[in-house]
Amino acid sequence: MKENLIIFNARIATPLGSSAREGKEMSWLHIIERGTIEITNGTITYVGPPRSGEEAGFRWGYYWYDAQGRCVLPGFVDSHTHFVFGGERSEEFSRRLKGESYMSIMQSGGGIASTVKATREQTFDQLRVRAEKFLKKMTTMGVTTVEGKSGYGLDKETELLQLRVMKSLNNDEKRQLDIVSTFLGTHALPEEYTGRADEYIDFLIKEMLPLIRRERLAECCDVFCEDGVFSIQQSRRLLTAAKKQGFILKLHADEMVSLGGAELAAELHALSADHLLQASDEGIRRMAQSHVVATLLPLTAFALKESYARGRDMINAGCAVALATDLNPGSCFSGSIPLTIALACIYMGLTVEEAITALTLNGAAALNRAESIGSIEVGKKGDLVILNSDKYTILPYYIGINCVDVTIKEGVLYINNH
Ligand code: NIG
Ligand code: FE
């Protein structure tokens, strides 16, 4: 759905540009007091001070919305989630509370493998209904674009099922947000391929990637590059082939162990490297040099009781940092945007302005969408968030509390009843 909408009396705050903001640029927000935003057929056609005659509050064919001085930001982009899956893992969470680690549970046959088992038992409709509920919650928190990964099938049929669920949600005329799909066939080694990781990668390269390209089921290809999951060499082989076949590259990199995932992302010119809790100084330097977006997921570090990624150091080194939730059934069963912002500011050392850029323009860049979303500028989609205050500084201050009053997707208003 696309609408014509004029928002007036808004305190507009937005990063500017059609590419990721790096280093110092991340704190540059353009502010317009008492501003007007005009959206025509879903696209921004004017941003600036009020135009003459606007006080009358009428233009044929447009809805009008008085922001009453509240702060308006670009819609949030959650550029790393796993929102299509079956089952749940609360018992595993309890085991972790008693001291078992995420990786030891995974190595003993639990973790991702248990969600794979549950997802393989689901039908298309079951997966879709549940995924749609997550999307509705995201809208209430201001998310207007979300990335979603496969990786809970690890066989042809179920990987395609997850991707088709996302495609069908994204094709829905009534959808409230846009979905960018990522193929994560290398999320874990499926049981059937135990001891045959290289054969599994061959299968993905020869069969899965071409099929997914042909059916346009995913734009990006990701890999869980981690000690005991997929090695640097295996990740390089898969991603190099994926790039040749036209995929955009992403990596789960240096999450638990400093393996050189950040360096690999730089070498392959991946669009983003994600997690990065253990990224080395050299890895950070190379990501900055190669313009790899460093996507940080503070909710996961929080839920796993791990130390946070070094967001401040990354920005100081000139990186473009994006923030995302990592919503998934295992390491982080939360899609909370407010808590993501609070943790990023409190524990990763981001300023509020940097956190806003990280969740908007840099998130868009991590999805190859910076030309069409991520800032409030003429020509971009009319995807916006209206806060319940004139100040954006409330974002990390309201710890874990949603302060989004209205989410706007291509000119359509979704009003929260707090
Ligand atoms: O991003 N690290 C790998 N993948 C997910 C967790 C998936 C799961 O535990 O189900 C993550 O944290
Ligand atoms: Fe993830």
Short mmCIF file of C-alpha atoms and ligand atoms in Angstrom, two decimals:
data_model
loop_
_atom_site.label_atom_id
_atom_site.label_comp_id
_atom_site.label_asym_id
_atom_site.label_seq_id
_atom_site.Cartn_x
_atom_site.Cartn_y
_atom_site.Cartn_z
CA MET A 1 0.00 0.00 0.00
CA LYS A 2 1.22 3.49 -0.83
CA GLU A 3 -0.35 6.74 0.25
CA ASN A 4 -0.18 10.50 -0.14
CA LEU A 5 0.59 12.11 3.21
CA ILE A 6 1.74 15.46 4.53
CA ILE A 7 3.26 15.55 8.00
CA PHE A 8 3.67 19.04 9.39
CA ASN A 9 4.92 20.61 12.59
CA ALA A 10 7.59 17.92 12.95
CA ARG A 11 11.03 18.09 14.51
CA ILE A 12 12.86 16.15 11.81
CA ALA A 13 16.16 14.45 12.59
CA THR A 14 17.90 12.38 9.92
CA PRO A 15 21.28 11.29 8.64
CA LEU A 16 21.83 12.33 5.02
CA GLY A 17 23.13 10.42 2.03
CA SER A 18 22.77 7.35 -0.13
CA SER A 19 25.57 5.29 1.37
CA ALA A 20 26.73 4.21 4.81
CA ARG A 21 28.01 6.97 7.13
CA GLU A 22 31.46 6.04 8.41
CA GLY A 23 33.37 7.07 11.52
CA LYS A 24 32.68 10.67 12.56
CA GLU A 25 29.97 11.10 9.92
CA MET A 26 27.77 8.77 11.95
CA SER A 27 27.04 11.56 14.42
CA TRP A 28 25.94 14.09 11.78
CA LEU A 29 22.17 14.42 11.94
CA HIS A 30 20.35 17.04 9.92
CA ILE A 31 17.69 18.76 12.04
CA ILE A 32 14.69 20.70 10.77
CA GLU A 33 12.52 22.46 13.36
CA ARG A 34 8.78 22.69 12.62
CA GLY A 35 9.37 20.85 9.37
CA THR A 36 7.08 19.42 6.73
CA ILE A 37 7.43 16.07 4.95
CA GLU A 38 5.34 15.39 1.88
CA ILE A 39 4.91 11.81 0.69
CA THR A 40 3.37 11.21 -2.72
CA ASN A 41 2.37 7.68 -3.67
CA GLY A 42 4.71 6.32 -0.99
CA THR A 43 7.78 8.40 -1.94
CA ILE A 44 9.10 11.53 -0.21
CA THR A 45 8.50 14.53 -2.48
CA TYR A 46 9.28 17.39 -0.10
CA VAL A 47 11.25 17.85 3.13
CA GLY A 48 11.84 21.28 4.62
CA PRO A 49 10.28 24.27 6.33
CA PRO A 50 6.53 24.80 6.03
CA ARG A 51 5.42 26.06 2.63
CA SER A 52 3.01 28.96 2.22
CA GLY A 53 -0.62 28.03 2.61
CA GLU A 54 0.22 24.90 4.54
CA GLU A 55 -1.29 26.27 7.75
CA ALA A 56 -4.65 25.67 6.08
CA GLY A 57 -3.89 22.00 6.39
CA PHE A 58 -5.49 20.86 3.17
CA ARG A 59 -4.36 19.56 -0.17
CA TRP A 60 -6.56 17.56 -2.45
CA GLY A 61 -5.71 13.85 -2.36
CA TYR A 62 -3.42 13.97 0.70
CA TYR A 63 -3.89 12.92 4.29
CA TRP A 64 -2.57 15.48 6.78
CA TYR A 65 -0.93 14.62 10.06
CA ASP A 66 0.05 17.18 12.71
CA ALA A 67 3.20 15.87 14.44
CA GLN A 68 2.65 18.46 17.19
CA GLY A 69 6.35 19.18 17.45
CA ARG A 70 7.29 15.54 18.02
CA CYS A 71 10.52 14.12 16.68
CA VAL A 72 10.37 12.36 13.29
CA LEU A 73 13.14 9.96 12.28
CA PRO A 74 13.63 7.65 9.28
CA GLY A 75 11.99 4.24 9.72
CA PHE A 76 14.22 1.76 11.52
CA VAL A 77 15.98 -0.95 9.53
CA ASP A 78 16.52 -4.22 11.41
CA SER A 79 19.23 -5.64 9.16
CA HIS A 80 19.87 -8.98 10.91
CA THR A 81 17.12 -11.33 12.12
CA HIS A 82 16.07 -14.97 11.89
CA PHE A 83 12.29 -14.52 12.24
CA VAL A 84 11.02 -17.61 10.35
CA PHE A 85 11.34 -20.75 12.45
CA GLY A 86 9.47 -23.48 14.30
CA GLY A 87 9.58 -24.41 17.98
CA GLU A 88 11.23 -22.64 20.89
CA ARG A 89 14.27 -23.17 23.11
CA SER A 90 13.37 -21.92 26.57
CA GLU A 91 14.70 -25.10 28.22
CA GLU A 92 18.03 -24.54 26.56
CA PHE A 93 17.96 -20.99 27.91
CA SER A 94 17.47 -22.42 31.42
CA ARG A 95 20.46 -24.71 30.89
CA ARG A 96 22.53 -21.70 29.98
CA LEU A 97 21.37 -19.94 33.14
CA LYS A 98 22.79 -22.88 35.05
CA GLY A 99 26.18 -22.49 33.39
CA GLU A 100 26.22 -24.43 30.11
CA SER A 101 27.53 -22.44 27.17
CA TYR A 102 25.77 -21.73 23.86
CA MET A 103 28.49 -23.57 21.93
CA SER A 104 28.58 -26.63 24.23
CA ILE A 105 24.80 -27.03 23.86
CA MET A 106 25.20 -26.76 20.10
CA GLN A 107 28.03 -29.32 20.07
CA SER A 108 25.93 -31.79 22.07
CA GLY A 109 23.23 -31.78 19.38
CA GLY A 110 21.02 -28.97 20.71
CA GLY A 111 21.01 -25.33 19.67
CA ILE A 112 20.42 -24.59 16.00
CA ALA A 113 19.91 -28.34 15.30
CA SER A 114 16.90 -28.46 17.60
CA THR A 115 15.27 -25.53 15.79
CA VAL A 116 16.06 -27.25 12.49
CA LYS A 117 14.18 -30.32 13.67
CA ALA A 118 11.18 -28.23 14.75
CA THR A 119 11.19 -26.14 11.56
CA ARG A 120 11.27 -29.22 9.33
CA GLU A 121 8.00 -30.31 10.96
CA GLN A 122 6.19 -27.07 10.08
CA THR A 123 3.97 -26.34 7.11
CA PHE A 124 4.21 -23.21 5.01
CA ASP A 125 1.09 -21.77 6.67
CA GLN A 126 2.27 -22.51 10.20
CA LEU A 127 5.60 -20.79 9.57
CA ARG A 128 3.94 -17.86 7.85
CA VAL A 129 1.37 -17.20 10.57
CA ARG A 130 4.05 -17.12 13.27
CA ALA A 131 6.44 -14.99 11.23
CA GLU A 132 3.69 -12.48 10.52
CA LYS A 133 3.15 -12.00 14.25
CA PHE A 134 6.80 -11.03 14.65
CA LEU A 135 6.45 -8.55 11.80
CA LYS A 136 3.45 -6.88 13.48
CA LYS A 137 5.45 -6.36 16.66
CA MET A 138 8.33 -4.92 14.66
CA THR A 139 6.02 -2.30 13.17
CA THR A 140 5.03 -1.11 16.63
CA MET A 141 8.71 -0.49 17.39
CA GLY A 142 9.28 1.57 14.24
CA VAL A 143 10.82 -1.05 11.95
CA THR A 144 9.96 -0.42 8.29
CA THR A 145 12.48 -2.82 6.69
CA VAL A 146 13.69 -6.11 8.10
CA GLU A 147 16.18 -8.68 6.92
CA GLY A 148 15.32 -12.34 7.48
CA LYS A 149 17.51 -15.42 7.10
CA SER A 150 16.88 -19.03 6.23
CA GLY A 151 19.14 -21.53 8.01
CA TYR A 152 16.66 -23.58 10.04
CA GLY A 153 16.02 -26.06 7.26
CA LEU A 154 19.49 -27.09 6.11
CA ASP A 155 17.86 -29.26 3.49
CA LYS A 156 16.55 -28.26 0.11
CA GLU A 157 12.88 -28.39 0.93
CA THR A 158 12.90 -26.54 4.24
CA GLU A 159 15.42 -23.87 3.24
CA LEU A 160 13.22 -23.08 0.24
CA LEU A 161 10.14 -23.14 2.48
CA GLN A 162 11.61 -20.49 4.81
CA LEU A 163 12.60 -18.30 1.87
CA ARG A 164 9.20 -18.72 0.24
CA VAL A 165 7.47 -17.71 3.46
CA MET A 166 9.48 -14.49 3.45
CA LYS A 167 8.79 -13.90 -0.24
CA SER A 168 5.08 -14.39 0.27
CA LEU A 169 5.02 -11.99 3.25
CA ASN A 170 6.94 -9.44 1.22
CA ASN A 171 4.57 -9.77 -1.73
CA ASP A 172 1.52 -9.24 0.47
CA GLU A 173 -0.28 -6.09 -0.65
CA LYS A 174 -1.13 -5.32 2.99
CA ARG A 175 2.40 -5.80 4.35
CA GLN A 176 3.52 -3.24 6.91
CA LEU A 177 7.23 -3.55 6.22
CA ASP A 178 9.67 -4.62 3.53
CA ILE A 179 11.60 -7.87 3.86
CA VAL A 180 15.08 -8.54 2.48
CA SER A 181 15.89 -12.25 2.39
CA THR A 182 19.22 -13.92 3.08
CA PHE A 183 20.19 -17.52 2.38
CA LEU A 184 21.98 -19.00 5.41
CA GLY A 185 22.32 -22.63 4.33
CA THR A 186 25.60 -22.65 6.27
CA HIS A 187 24.05 -21.90 9.65
CA ALA A 188 25.16 -25.31 10.92
CA LEU A 189 26.15 -28.63 9.39
CA PRO A 190 23.00 -30.76 8.99
CA GLU A 191 23.08 -34.13 10.72
CA GLU A 192 22.88 -35.97 7.39
CA TYR A 193 26.25 -34.49 6.42
CA THR A 194 28.15 -35.21 9.65
CA GLY A 195 31.87 -35.38 8.82
CA ARG A 196 31.19 -34.22 5.24
CA ALA A 197 31.14 -30.44 5.51
CA ASP A 198 32.89 -29.93 2.19
CA GLU A 199 30.33 -32.09 0.39
CA TYR A 200 27.56 -30.04 1.99
CA ILE A 201 29.17 -26.85 0.72
CA ASP A 202 29.43 -28.41 -2.76
CA PHE A 203 25.69 -29.15 -2.62
CA LEU A 204 24.93 -25.55 -1.65
CA ILE A 205 27.13 -24.13 -4.40
CA LYS A 206 25.96 -26.44 -7.16
CA GLU A 207 22.30 -26.90 -6.32
CA MET A 208 20.95 -24.44 -3.82
CA LEU A 209 22.51 -21.13 -4.84
CA PRO A 210 21.50 -21.40 -8.54
CA LEU A 211 17.98 -22.45 -7.58
CA ILE A 212 17.59 -19.57 -5.14
CA ARG A 213 18.87 -17.09 -7.73
CA ARG A 214 16.56 -18.44 -10.39
CA GLU A 215 13.50 -18.13 -8.15
CA ARG A 216 14.71 -14.79 -6.75
CA LEU A 217 14.30 -16.09 -3.22
CA ALA A 218 17.24 -14.28 -1.61
CA GLU A 219 19.52 -11.36 -2.37
CA CYS A 220 22.18 -12.09 0.24
CA CYS A 221 24.21 -15.12 1.25
CA ASP A 222 25.46 -15.48 4.83
CA VAL A 223 27.57 -18.02 6.73
CA PHE A 224 28.07 -18.81 10.43
CA CYS A 225 31.86 -18.60 10.33
CA GLU A 226 32.85 -19.85 13.76
CA ASP A 227 35.17 -22.26 15.50
CA GLY A 228 33.39 -25.64 15.37
CA VAL A 229 30.83 -24.50 12.79
CA PHE A 230 32.24 -23.36 9.39
CA SER A 231 35.93 -22.52 9.11
CA ILE A 232 37.45 -19.51 7.40
CA GLN A 233 38.42 -21.68 4.41
CA GLN A 234 34.94 -23.19 4.09
CA SER A 235 33.30 -19.79 4.47
CA ARG A 236 35.62 -18.30 1.85
CA ARG A 237 34.78 -21.08 -0.62
CA LEU A 238 31.04 -20.73 -0.20
CA LEU A 239 31.00 -16.93 -0.26
CA THR A 240 33.33 -16.67 -3.26
CA ALA A 241 30.97 -18.93 -5.21
CA ALA A 242 27.94 -17.00 -3.97
CA LYS A 243 29.47 -13.71 -5.09
CA LYS A 244 30.14 -15.15 -8.57
CA GLN A 245 26.47 -16.13 -8.74
CA GLY A 246 25.39 -12.57 -7.89
CA PHE A 247 24.69 -12.73 -4.17
CA ILE A 248 25.50 -9.94 -1.73
CA LEU A 249 27.74 -11.28 1.02
CA LYS A 250 27.21 -11.26 4.79
CA LEU A 251 28.99 -13.14 7.57
CA HIS A 252 28.32 -14.11 11.15
CA ALA A 253 31.88 -13.22 12.09
CA ASP A 254 34.06 -13.42 15.19
CA GLU A 255 31.08 -13.99 17.47
CA MET A 256 32.56 -16.39 20.03
CA VAL A 257 36.18 -16.73 18.92
CA SER A 258 38.49 -14.31 17.15
CA LEU A 259 38.79 -16.40 14.01
CA GLY A 260 39.56 -13.75 11.39
CA GLY A 261 35.95 -13.36 10.20
CA ALA A 262 36.25 -9.56 10.03
CA GLU A 263 39.40 -9.92 7.91
CA LEU A 264 37.61 -12.39 5.62
CA ALA A 265 34.69 -9.98 5.21
CA ALA A 266 37.16 -7.27 4.16
CA GLU A 267 38.99 -9.61 1.77
CA LEU A 268 35.74 -10.60 0.03
CA HIS A 269 34.28 -7.09 0.14
CA ALA A 270 31.25 -8.38 1.98
CA LEU A 271 28.49 -5.85 2.48
CA SER A 272 28.45 -6.54 6.22
CA ALA A 273 30.14 -8.54 8.94
CA ASP A 274 27.84 -9.20 11.88
CA HIS A 275 28.29 -9.84 15.63
CA LEU A 276 32.07 -9.10 15.83
CA LEU A 277 32.27 -9.49 19.62
CA GLN A 278 35.80 -10.81 19.26
CA ALA A 279 36.93 -8.87 16.17
CA SER A 280 40.66 -8.09 16.25
CA ASP A 281 42.16 -4.60 15.88
CA GLU A 282 43.47 -5.65 12.48
CA GLY A 283 40.03 -6.94 11.48
CA ILE A 284 38.45 -3.63 12.47
CA ARG A 285 41.07 -1.67 10.52
CA ARG A 286 40.50 -3.78 7.42
CA MET A 287 36.71 -3.50 7.64
CA ALA A 288 37.04 0.28 7.71
CA GLN A 289 39.41 0.20 4.72
CA SER A 290 37.13 -2.08 2.68
CA HIS A 291 33.91 -0.30 3.67
CA VAL A 292 32.35 -3.38 5.24
CA VAL A 293 29.39 -2.39 7.44
CA ALA A 294 30.01 -3.65 10.99
CA THR A 295 26.59 -4.86 12.13
CA LEU A 296 26.43 -5.06 15.91
CA LEU A 297 23.84 -7.06 17.80
CA PRO A 298 23.93 -6.01 21.46
CA LEU A 299 20.87 -8.06 22.48
CA THR A 300 22.77 -11.26 21.66
CA ALA A 301 25.79 -10.31 23.78
CA PHE A 302 23.34 -9.43 26.56
CA ALA A 303 21.42 -12.71 26.31
CA LEU A 304 24.60 -14.81 26.10
CA LYS A 305 26.30 -12.85 28.88
CA GLU A 306 29.23 -12.19 26.54
CA SER A 307 31.24 -9.00 26.35
CA TYR A 308 29.86 -6.45 23.92
CA ALA A 309 31.34 -5.71 20.50
CA ARG A 310 33.68 -2.71 20.53
CA GLY A 311 31.37 -0.28 18.77
CA ARG A 312 33.21 2.84 19.94
CA ASP A 313 36.58 1.53 18.72
CA MET A 314 35.04 0.59 15.38
CA ILE A 315 33.58 4.05 14.83
CA ASN A 316 36.85 5.66 15.95
CA ALA A 317 38.65 3.46 13.42
CA GLY A 318 36.39 4.85 10.67
CA CYS A 319 33.94 1.94 10.34
CA ALA A 320 30.29 2.26 9.42
CA VAL A 321 28.40 0.60 12.28
CA ALA A 322 24.83 -0.71 11.94
CA LEU A 323 22.66 -1.98 14.79
CA ALA A 324 20.20 -4.87 14.54
CA THR A 325 18.30 -7.17 16.90
CA ASP A 326 19.31 -10.70 15.74
CA LEU A 327 15.85 -11.94 16.73
CA ASN A 328 16.15 -15.76 16.75
CA PRO A 329 14.92 -18.68 18.87
CA GLY A 330 18.31 -19.48 20.42
CA SER A 331 20.98 -16.93 21.20
CA CYS A 332 18.58 -13.99 21.33
CA PHE A 333 14.83 -14.36 21.54
CA SER A 334 14.17 -10.64 21.36
CA GLY A 335 13.45 -8.17 18.62
CA SER A 336 13.44 -5.22 20.97
CA ILE A 337 14.55 -2.07 19.19
CA PRO A 338 14.40 0.06 22.38
CA LEU A 339 16.66 -2.32 24.30
CA THR A 340 19.03 -2.57 21.32
CA ILE A 341 19.45 1.21 21.38
CA ALA A 342 19.93 1.37 25.15
CA LEU A 343 22.56 -1.39 25.21
CA ALA A 344 24.42 0.06 22.23
CA CYS A 345 24.65 3.46 23.91
CA ILE A 346 25.36 2.21 27.43
CA TYR A 347 27.73 -0.67 26.73
CA MET A 348 29.12 -0.14 23.24
CA GLY A 349 29.80 3.55 23.66
CA LEU A 350 27.64 4.85 20.81
CA THR A 351 26.14 8.32 21.09
CA VAL A 352 22.41 8.68 20.48
CA GLU A 353 23.07 10.29 17.10
CA GLU A 354 25.34 7.40 16.10
CA ALA A 355 22.75 4.86 17.25
CA ILE A 356 20.11 6.56 15.08
CA THR A 357 22.39 6.46 12.01
CA ALA A 358 23.25 2.83 12.81
CA LEU A 359 19.58 1.83 12.87
CA THR A 360 18.56 3.78 9.79
CA LEU A 361 20.98 4.69 6.99
CA ASN A 362 23.71 2.22 7.95
CA GLY A 363 21.17 -0.59 8.39
CA ALA A 364 19.88 0.28 4.93
CA ALA A 365 23.45 0.18 3.57
CA ALA A 366 23.95 -3.26 5.15
CA LEU A 367 21.04 -4.40 2.95
CA ASN A 368 22.11 -2.57 -0.20
CA ARG A 369 19.14 -0.22 0.19
CA ALA A 370 20.81 3.09 1.12
CA GLU A 371 19.65 4.70 -2.11
CA SER A 372 16.00 4.11 -1.37
CA ILE A 373 15.60 4.12 2.44
CA GLY A 374 17.41 5.07 5.65
CA SER A 375 17.06 8.87 5.58
CA ILE A 376 14.37 11.50 5.16
CA GLU A 377 15.23 12.91 1.75
CA VAL A 378 13.35 13.57 -1.48
CA GLY A 379 13.22 10.44 -3.63
CA LYS A 380 13.45 7.97 -0.76
CA LYS A 381 10.54 5.87 0.48
CA GLY A 382 8.18 7.57 2.89
CA ASP A 383 9.21 5.30 5.78
CA LEU A 384 9.22 7.21 9.06
CA VAL A 385 8.95 6.98 12.80
CA ILE A 386 7.28 9.56 15.05
CA LEU A 387 8.46 9.45 18.66
CA ASN A 388 6.36 10.41 21.67
CA SER A 389 8.66 13.37 22.38
CA ASP A 390 10.27 16.31 20.63
CA LYS A 391 13.67 14.92 21.70
CA TYR A 392 15.41 11.93 20.18
CA THR A 393 17.58 11.76 23.31
CA ILE A 394 14.79 9.81 24.97
CA LEU A 395 15.69 6.77 22.84
CA PRO A 396 18.37 5.20 25.09
CA TYR A 397 16.99 6.93 28.18
CA TYR A 398 13.72 4.97 27.97
CA ILE A 399 15.50 1.70 28.71
CA GLY A 400 13.68 -1.07 26.92
CA ILE A 401 10.51 1.02 26.68
CA ASN A 402 8.99 1.73 23.30
CA CYS A 403 8.73 5.45 22.59
CA VAL A 404 7.45 5.15 19.03
CA ASP A 405 4.00 6.72 18.67
CA VAL A 406 3.55 6.23 14.95
CA THR A 407 5.26 4.14 12.28
CA ILE A 408 4.79 5.28 8.69
CA LYS A 409 5.38 2.88 5.81
CA GLU A 410 5.30 4.45 2.34
CA GLY A 411 2.89 7.08 3.55
CA VAL A 412 0.58 4.70 5.47
CA LEU A 413 0.20 5.52 9.19
CA TYR A 414 0.33 2.82 11.87
CA ILE A 415 -0.55 4.43 15.19
CA ASN A 416 0.44 2.78 18.47
CA ASN A 417 -2.01 2.72 21.34
CA HIS A 418 0.46 2.70 24.21
O1 NIG B 1 23.05 -14.89 15.01
N1 NIG B 1 25.19 -17.32 15.60
C1 NIG B 1 24.48 -17.92 14.83
N2 NIG B 1 23.22 -17.74 14.53
C2 NIG B 1 22.30 -17.05 15.38
C3 NIG B 1 21.79 -17.92 16.46
C4 NIG B 1 20.90 -18.93 15.95
C5 NIG B 1 20.32 -19.85 16.97
O2 NIG B 1 20.87 -20.03 18.07
O3 NIG B 1 19.28 -20.41 16.63
C6 NIG B 1 22.88 -15.76 15.87
O4 NIG B 1 23.18 -15.56 17.04
FE FE B 2 22.27 -14.14 13.50
#
